[in-house]
Amino acid sequence: MEVILNKDVDRIGKAGAVVKVKDGFARNFLIPNKLAIPLTPENLKRLEQEKIKKNLQQEKIQDEAEEQKERLEGISLTLQALTQEEDKLYGSIGVIDLAAALKEEGFEINKNSIMLDEPIKALGIYEVPVRLHPEVLAKIKVWIVKK
């Protein structure tokens, strides 16, 4: 029997996939637990419409991320920090500090999206990558200056 999966099922397939399974497995487990629906022309048509709708939503999200990337790359953050001799910072500038500075500029960026390998520990100019979408990566310019 061929069914369309509503949810991901281990060792069977991902949501939206058309798979062939044994009749008893489909009738006794997948369909009653709402993990799958039988493959019919109506269900197949509905699946195609849902895929189109999902693709449009993904494109919209990616377009918004592209717009945000353009705005982000147009700014530069200036953070003031206390320093020791030789221009080393007393503490360090981390992703939380960068997220707070971006919030002050009007950008709601999750700290997990900021891809800082290690905290900044010296004065200078840094380019920090920010992952806005799986396919969109922005680079912000960060200036660390003496307080």
Coordinates of C-alpha atoms in Angstrom, one line a residue, residues 95 108-116 128-133 137-138:
V95 CA 28.1 37.0 21.6
E108 CA 16.5 41.5 17.1
I109 CA 19.3 38.9 16.5
N110 CA 19.4 35.7 18.5
K111 CA 22.8 35.2 20.2
N112 CA 23.1 31.7 18.7
S113 CA 23.0 33.3 15.2
I114 CA 26.2 35.3 15.9
M115 CA 29.1 33.1 14.8
L116 CA 31.9 34.3 17.0
V128 CA 31.7 39.0 12.8
P129 CA 29.5 36.7 10.7
V130 CA 25.8 36.4 11.6
R131 CA 23.7 33.5 10.3
L132 CA 20.2 35.0 9.5
H133 CA 18.9 32.0 7.5
L137 CA 25.2 35.0 6.1
A138 CA 25.8 38.6 7.0

